[in-house]
Coordinates of C-alpha atoms and ligand atoms in Angstrom, one line a residue:
M1 CA -29.1 -8.4 -6.7
T2 CA -27.1 -5.2 -6.5
L3 CA -23.9 -4.8 -8.5
K4 CA -20.6 -5.5 -6.7
S5 CA -17.0 -5.7 -7.7
R6 CA -14.9 -8.8 -7.2
I7 CA -11.2 -9.4 -7.3
I8 CA -10.6 -12.0 -10.0
G9 CA -6.8 -11.8 -10.3
C10 CA -3.8 -10.6 -8.2
G11 CA -0.3 -9.6 -9.3
L12 CA 3.0 -8.6 -7.8
Y13 CA 6.3 -7.3 -8.9
V14 CA 9.3 -6.5 -6.6
P15 CA 12.8 -5.5 -7.8
E16 CA 15.4 -8.2 -7.7
R17 CA 17.9 -6.3 -5.5
V18 CA 17.7 -7.3 -1.8
L19 CA 18.9 -4.8 0.8
T20 CA 19.3 -6.6 4.1
N21 CA 19.7 -5.1 7.6
R22 CA 23.3 -6.2 7.5
D23 CA 23.8 -4.1 4.4
L24 CA 22.2 -1.1 6.2
E25 CA 24.7 -1.6 9.0
E26 CA 27.4 -0.6 6.5
M27 CA 25.5 2.5 5.5
V28 CA 24.2 4.1 8.8
D29 CA 24.7 3.7 12.5
T30 CA 22.1 0.8 13.0
S31 CA 22.0 -2.9 13.7
D32 CA 20.1 -5.9 12.5
E33 CA 19.0 -6.4 16.1
W34 CA 17.5 -2.8 16.4
I35 CA 15.7 -3.0 13.1
T36 CA 14.3 -6.5 13.8
T37 CA 13.0 -5.8 17.3
R38 CA 11.6 -2.4 16.6
T39 CA 10.1 -3.1 13.2
G40 CA 10.1 -6.8 12.3
I41 CA 11.9 -6.0 9.0
K42 CA 14.8 -8.1 7.9
E43 CA 15.2 -7.1 4.3
R44 CA 13.6 -5.0 1.6
R45 CA 13.7 -4.8 -2.2
I46 CA 15.3 -1.7 -3.8
V47 CA 15.2 -0.7 -7.5
S48 CA 18.4 -0.6 -9.5
G49 CA 17.3 2.0 -11.9
E50 CA 13.8 0.6 -12.7
R51 CA 11.2 3.2 -12.9
T52 CA 7.9 3.3 -11.1
V53 CA 6.0 2.6 -14.4
E54 CA 8.1 -0.5 -14.9
L55 CA 7.2 -2.0 -11.5
A56 CA 3.5 -1.0 -12.1
T57 CA 3.4 -2.5 -15.6
R58 CA 4.9 -5.8 -14.4
A59 CA 2.5 -6.2 -11.5
S60 CA -0.4 -5.3 -13.8
R61 CA 0.7 -8.1 -16.3
S62 CA 0.9 -10.5 -13.5
A63 CA -2.7 -9.6 -12.3
L64 CA -4.1 -9.8 -15.8
R65 CA -2.5 -13.2 -16.2
G66 CA -4.1 -14.3 -12.9
A67 CA -7.5 -13.1 -14.1
G68 CA -7.1 -14.7 -17.5
L69 CA -7.8 -11.3 -19.2
K70 CA -6.0 -9.2 -21.8
A71 CA -5.0 -5.5 -21.3
R72 CA -7.7 -4.5 -23.8
D73 CA -10.4 -6.0 -21.6
V74 CA -9.8 -3.3 -18.9
E75 CA -12.3 -0.4 -18.8
L76 CA -10.7 1.6 -16.0
L77 CA -7.2 1.9 -14.6
V78 CA -6.5 3.4 -11.2
V79 CA -3.0 3.6 -9.8
G80 CA -2.3 4.4 -6.1
T81 CA 1.2 6.0 -5.9
V82 CA 3.1 9.0 -4.5
T83 CA 6.3 8.3 -6.3
A84 CA 5.3 8.7 -9.9
D85 CA 8.3 9.1 -12.4
N86 CA 6.8 12.3 -13.7
V87 CA 4.7 15.1 -12.3
F88 CA 2.6 14.3 -15.3
P89 CA 1.6 12.3 -17.2
S90 CA 0.2 10.0 -14.5
T91 CA 1.7 6.6 -13.9
A92 CA -1.7 5.2 -15.0
C93 CA -1.4 6.8 -18.5
L94 CA 2.1 5.4 -18.8
V95 CA 0.9 1.9 -17.8
Q96 CA -2.0 2.2 -20.2
A97 CA 0.4 2.9 -23.1
E98 CA 2.9 0.2 -22.0
L99 CA 0.3 -2.5 -21.8
G100 CA -1.5 -1.4 -25.0
M101 CA -4.8 -0.9 -23.1
R102 CA -7.8 0.5 -25.0
P103 CA -7.4 4.2 -25.9
G104 CA -10.1 6.3 -24.3
I105 CA -10.6 4.5 -21.0
P106 CA -10.2 6.5 -17.8
A107 CA -6.7 6.1 -16.3
F108 CA -5.5 8.1 -13.4
D109 CA -3.4 8.1 -10.2
V110 CA -4.6 8.5 -6.7
A111 CA -2.2 9.9 -4.1
A112 CA -2.8 8.8 -0.5
A113 CA 0.7 7.6 0.5
C114 CA 0.6 4.2 2.2
S115 CA -3.3 4.1 1.9
G116 CA -3.0 4.6 -1.8
F117 CA -4.1 1.1 -2.8
L118 CA -7.2 1.1 -0.6
Y119 CA -8.1 4.6 -2.0
A120 CA -7.7 3.4 -5.6
L121 CA -9.7 0.2 -4.8
D122 CA -12.4 2.4 -3.3
V123 CA -12.7 4.5 -6.4
A124 CA -12.7 1.6 -8.8
D125 CA -15.3 -0.2 -6.7
R126 CA -17.6 2.8 -6.9
Y127 CA -17.2 2.9 -10.7
I128 CA -18.1 -0.7 -10.9
K129 CA -21.0 -0.6 -8.5
S130 CA -22.5 2.4 -10.4
G131 CA -22.2 0.5 -13.7
A132 CA -19.6 3.0 -15.2
A133 CA -17.1 0.2 -15.7
R134 CA -17.2 -3.6 -15.7
T135 CA -13.6 -4.5 -15.5
A136 CA -10.9 -2.4 -13.6
L137 CA -7.2 -2.7 -13.0
V138 CA -6.1 -1.3 -9.6
V139 CA -2.4 -0.9 -8.9
G140 CA -0.5 0.1 -5.8
V141 CA 3.1 1.0 -6.6
D142 CA 5.8 3.0 -4.8
V143 CA 9.6 3.5 -5.1
F144 CA 10.4 5.1 -1.7
S145 CA 14.1 4.5 -2.2
R146 CA 14.0 7.6 -4.3
I147 CA 12.6 9.8 -1.5
M148 CA 14.7 8.4 1.3
D149 CA 17.5 10.2 3.0
W150 CA 19.9 7.3 3.0
Q151 CA 21.8 9.0 5.9
D152 CA 18.8 9.1 8.2
R153 CA 18.7 5.9 10.1
A154 CA 15.3 6.7 11.7
T155 CA 13.6 6.4 8.3
C156 CA 15.8 4.6 5.7
V157 CA 15.6 1.3 7.4
L158 CA 11.8 1.2 7.2
F159 CA 10.8 1.3 3.5
G160 CA 11.2 -0.8 0.4
D161 CA 10.1 -0.6 -3.3
G162 CA 7.4 -2.7 -5.0
A163 CA 4.2 -3.0 -6.9
G164 CA 1.0 -5.0 -6.6
A165 CA -2.2 -5.1 -8.6
V166 CA -5.7 -6.6 -8.8
V167 CA -8.3 -7.0 -11.5
L168 CA -11.8 -6.2 -10.4
R169 CA -14.8 -7.6 -12.3
Q170 CA -18.5 -6.6 -11.9
T171 CA -20.6 -9.3 -10.3
R172 CA -24.1 -9.9 -9.1
G173 CA -23.0 -12.9 -7.0
K174 CA -22.3 -13.2 -3.3
G175 CA -18.6 -12.6 -3.4
G176 CA -16.9 -9.3 -3.8
I177 CA -16.3 -6.1 -2.0
L178 CA -18.8 -5.7 0.8
S179 CA -17.8 -2.3 2.0
S180 CA -15.0 0.2 1.7
H181 CA -14.3 3.1 4.1
I182 CA -11.6 5.7 3.4
H183 CA -10.7 8.7 5.6
S184 CA -8.1 11.5 5.8
D185 CA -7.2 14.2 8.3
G186 CA -4.9 16.8 6.7
R187 CA -4.2 18.5 10.1
Y188 CA -1.5 15.9 10.6
W189 CA 0.3 16.3 7.3
E190 CA 3.6 17.4 9.0
M191 CA 3.9 14.0 10.9
L192 CA 4.8 12.2 7.6
Y193 CA 5.6 14.0 4.4
T194 CA 8.2 15.0 1.8
P195 CA 9.2 18.6 1.6
G196 CA 8.8 19.1 -2.1
A197 CA 9.1 17.5 -5.5
L198 CA 9.4 20.6 -7.6
T199 CA 12.2 23.0 -8.1
G200 CA 11.7 26.7 -7.3
S201 CA 10.7 28.9 -10.2
P202 CA 13.2 31.7 -11.1
F203 CA 10.7 34.2 -9.7
E204 CA 11.0 32.9 -6.1
R205 CA 13.9 33.6 -3.8
R206 CA 13.7 30.4 -1.7
N207 CA 15.8 27.3 -2.5
S208 CA 13.8 24.2 -3.3
P209 CA 13.9 21.8 -0.3
R210 CA 15.4 18.3 -0.7
P211 CA 12.5 15.9 -1.3
Y212 CA 13.4 13.4 1.4
L213 CA 10.7 11.8 3.6
K214 CA 10.3 13.3 7.0
M215 CA 8.5 11.5 9.8
K216 CA 7.7 11.9 13.5
G217 CA 8.0 8.2 14.3
N218 CA 6.3 7.9 17.7
E219 CA 3.3 10.1 16.8
T220 CA 2.9 8.3 13.5
F221 CA 3.0 5.0 15.3
R222 CA 0.2 6.0 17.7
M223 CA -2.0 7.4 15.0
A224 CA -1.6 4.3 12.9
V225 CA -2.8 2.1 15.7
K226 CA -5.7 4.4 16.6
T227 CA -6.9 5.0 13.0
M228 CA -6.5 1.5 11.7
G229 CA -8.2 0.1 14.8
G230 CA -11.1 2.5 14.3
A231 CA -11.4 1.7 10.6
I232 CA -11.5 -2.0 11.4
K233 CA -14.3 -1.5 13.9
E234 CA -16.2 0.7 11.5
A235 CA -15.9 -2.0 8.7
M236 CA -17.0 -4.7 11.1
R237 CA -20.0 -2.8 12.4
K238 CA -21.1 -2.0 8.9
N239 CA -21.1 -5.7 8.0
R240 CA -22.2 -7.0 11.4
L241 CA -19.0 -9.0 11.7
R242 CA -17.6 -10.6 14.9
P243 CA -13.8 -11.2 15.0
E244 CA -14.4 -14.9 14.5
D245 CA -16.2 -14.2 11.1
I246 CA -13.0 -12.8 9.6
A247 CA -10.8 -15.4 7.9
L248 CA -7.9 -13.1 7.3
V249 CA -6.8 -9.5 8.1
I250 CA -4.3 -8.0 5.7
P251 CA -2.9 -4.8 7.3
H252 CA -0.6 -2.3 5.8
Q253 CA 2.9 -3.6 6.5
A254 CA 4.5 -0.6 8.2
N255 CA 5.8 -2.1 11.5
I256 CA 5.2 -5.5 13.1
R257 CA 4.6 -3.8 16.4
I258 CA 1.7 -1.7 14.8
I259 CA 0.3 -4.9 13.4
N260 CA 0.5 -6.7 16.8
A261 CA -1.1 -3.7 18.6
I262 CA -4.1 -3.8 16.2
K263 CA -4.3 -7.6 16.6
D264 CA -4.4 -7.3 20.4
R265 CA -7.0 -4.6 20.4
L266 CA -9.3 -6.7 18.2
G267 CA -8.6 -10.0 19.8
I268 CA -7.8 -11.6 16.5
G269 CA -5.3 -14.6 16.6
N270 CA -1.9 -14.6 15.0
T271 CA -2.9 -17.1 12.3
R272 CA -5.6 -14.7 11.0
V273 CA -3.4 -11.7 10.4
F274 CA -1.1 -11.7 7.4
S275 CA 2.4 -10.3 7.5
N276 CA 5.4 -10.4 5.1
I277 CA 7.0 -7.2 6.5
D278 CA 10.2 -9.2 7.3
R279 CA 10.9 -9.6 3.5
Y280 CA 9.7 -6.3 2.1
G281 CA 9.5 -3.6 4.8
N282 CA 7.0 -0.8 4.1
T283 CA 6.3 -0.6 0.4
S284 CA 3.7 2.1 0.8
S285 CA 0.8 1.8 -1.7
A286 CA 2.2 -1.6 -2.8
S287 CA 2.1 -3.2 0.6
I288 CA -1.5 -4.5 0.7
P289 CA -1.7 -5.8 -2.9
I290 CA 1.7 -7.6 -2.5
A291 CA 0.5 -9.1 0.8
L292 CA -2.9 -10.1 -0.8
Y293 CA -1.1 -11.8 -3.7
E294 CA 1.1 -13.8 -1.3
A295 CA -1.8 -14.7 1.0
V296 CA -3.8 -16.1 -2.0
E297 CA -0.7 -18.0 -3.3
A298 CA -0.1 -19.5 0.1
G299 CA -3.7 -20.8 0.3
R300 CA -4.5 -18.5 3.2
I301 CA -7.7 -17.3 1.5
K302 CA -10.4 -19.6 0.3
R303 CA -13.6 -19.0 -1.7
G304 CA -16.3 -17.5 0.6
D305 CA -13.8 -16.3 3.2
V306 CA -14.3 -12.8 4.6
V307 CA -11.1 -10.8 4.3
L308 CA -10.4 -7.4 5.8
L309 CA -7.8 -5.0 4.4
V310 CA -6.7 -2.0 6.5
A311 CA -4.2 0.7 5.7
F312 CA -2.7 3.9 7.1
G313 CA -0.4 6.5 5.5
G314 CA 0.8 10.1 5.3
G315 CA -1.7 12.8 5.0
F316 CA -2.9 11.3 7.4
T317 CA -5.0 8.9 5.4
W318 CA -6.5 5.6 6.4
G319 CA -9.1 3.1 5.4
A320 CA -10.5 -0.4 5.5
T321 CA -12.1 -2.7 3.0
V322 CA -14.2 -5.8 3.6
L323 CA -14.6 -8.4 0.9
R324 CA -15.9 -11.9 0.5
W325 CA -13.5 -13.9 -1.6
Ligands
COA401 N1 19.0 2.1 14.4 C1 19.4 2.3 15.6 N2 18.9 3.2 16.5 C2 17.9 4.0 16.0 C3 17.5 3.8 14.7 C4 18.1 2.8 13.9 N3 17.7 2.6 12.6 N4 16.5 4.7 14.5 C5 16.3 5.4 15.6 N5 17.2 4.9 16.5 C6 17.4 5.4 17.9 C7 16.9 6.8 18.2 O1 17.9 7.7 17.8 C8 16.6 6.7 19.6 O2 17.9 6.9 20.3 P1 17.9 7.8 21.6 O3 17.1 7.1 22.6 O4 19.4 7.7 22.0 O5 17.4 9.1 21.2 C9 16.2 5.3 19.9 O6 16.6 4.5 18.7 C10 14.7 5.1 20.1 O7 14.1 5.8 19.1 P2 12.5 5.9 19.0 O8 12.1 6.7 17.9 O9 11.9 6.2 20.3 O10 12.2 4.3 18.7 P3 10.8 3.6 18.5 O11 10.8 2.4 19.4 O12 9.7 4.6 18.6 O13 10.9 3.1 17.0 C11 10.1 3.6 14.8 C12 11.1 4.0 16.0 C13 10.4 4.6 13.7 C14 10.5 2.2 14.4 C15 8.7 3.7 15.3 O14 8.4 4.9 15.9 C16 7.7 3.5 14.2 O15 7.6 2.4 13.6 N6 6.9 4.5 13.9 C17 5.9 4.4 12.8 C18 6.6 4.6 11.5 C19 5.7 4.2 10.3 O16 5.2 3.1 10.3 N7 5.6 5.1 9.4 C20 4.9 4.8 8.2 C21 3.5 4.8 8.4 S1 2.6 4.4 6.9

């Protein structure tokens, strides 16, 4: 049998501080009613000074505990993030040091915005399938509260902070990742981006822009539905799956209306699509591993189930992963 990678542990960490829609009403010209009906979000978690590496480290500990492994057992660490604390070192190197992982293992970040976790999972899966690693830790972490313009009601109501992680183990069994499909189209970068994270050098005249997220909401919405719908179809075709073969779809949690549009296109019932967007908002790279953790904890995924993960993010980037639990 060919080598595959299987998720043997999931972890999550979200900051304690809850920012509700009512809290946002005090900050910008918005209402709980508008946010709820347009997005499905009721509240989100926001850091109170915690750094990205802290969130990632806590989620990693939780995943390792779930897998019954120690940090030293990990042979590869891939972190999906676009809000690293430093330009370098990578968040992965910081997590490696924090957790006391084995010196010398490959540890690096992958930047694909809200598709970051599926990109990181894709990379780790390919390492494991090729035999280059047997055990990998894959983390999705983002702290978008640091790149929000808290005076822009069109964006600041949508995002939250958090981290999720999984441990992957090489297997020859039936379970595991069946296929992974990642894509990008840089022509659309201006639909969703941050203007810059670096200050201008003394040799340039221009002022460095403020690094706040900018988004064309309606265009992004349409592309998210189109690309995620396409990725799901691609993944289903590859594995010869009918909608009824899929036990649970875990989509990126960006907007409940995007999730519903995908659901309607595919003809998949409510009970087979997971959502926790009401409690976390869009946590970017962390969204899918947080949802996966909660789905497993809630008993929504059983051994042998086919699960489909699908994401979309700035870049644009998008992707889908099919796995047998
Ligand atoms: N509270 C109250 N009103 C708001 C608001 C807020 N937080 N944000 C925008 N509005 C207003 C707009 O100013 C506009 O007012 P106008 O008609 O007087 O000009 C009105 O609400 C409608 O705005 P519109 O942008 O058309 O709303 P929408 O139904 O398209 O919803 C988004 C806006 C952002 C929720 C939606 O486009 C979306 O979810 N897009 C995708 C975003 C996303 O998921 N990005 C991340 C992808 S990984």
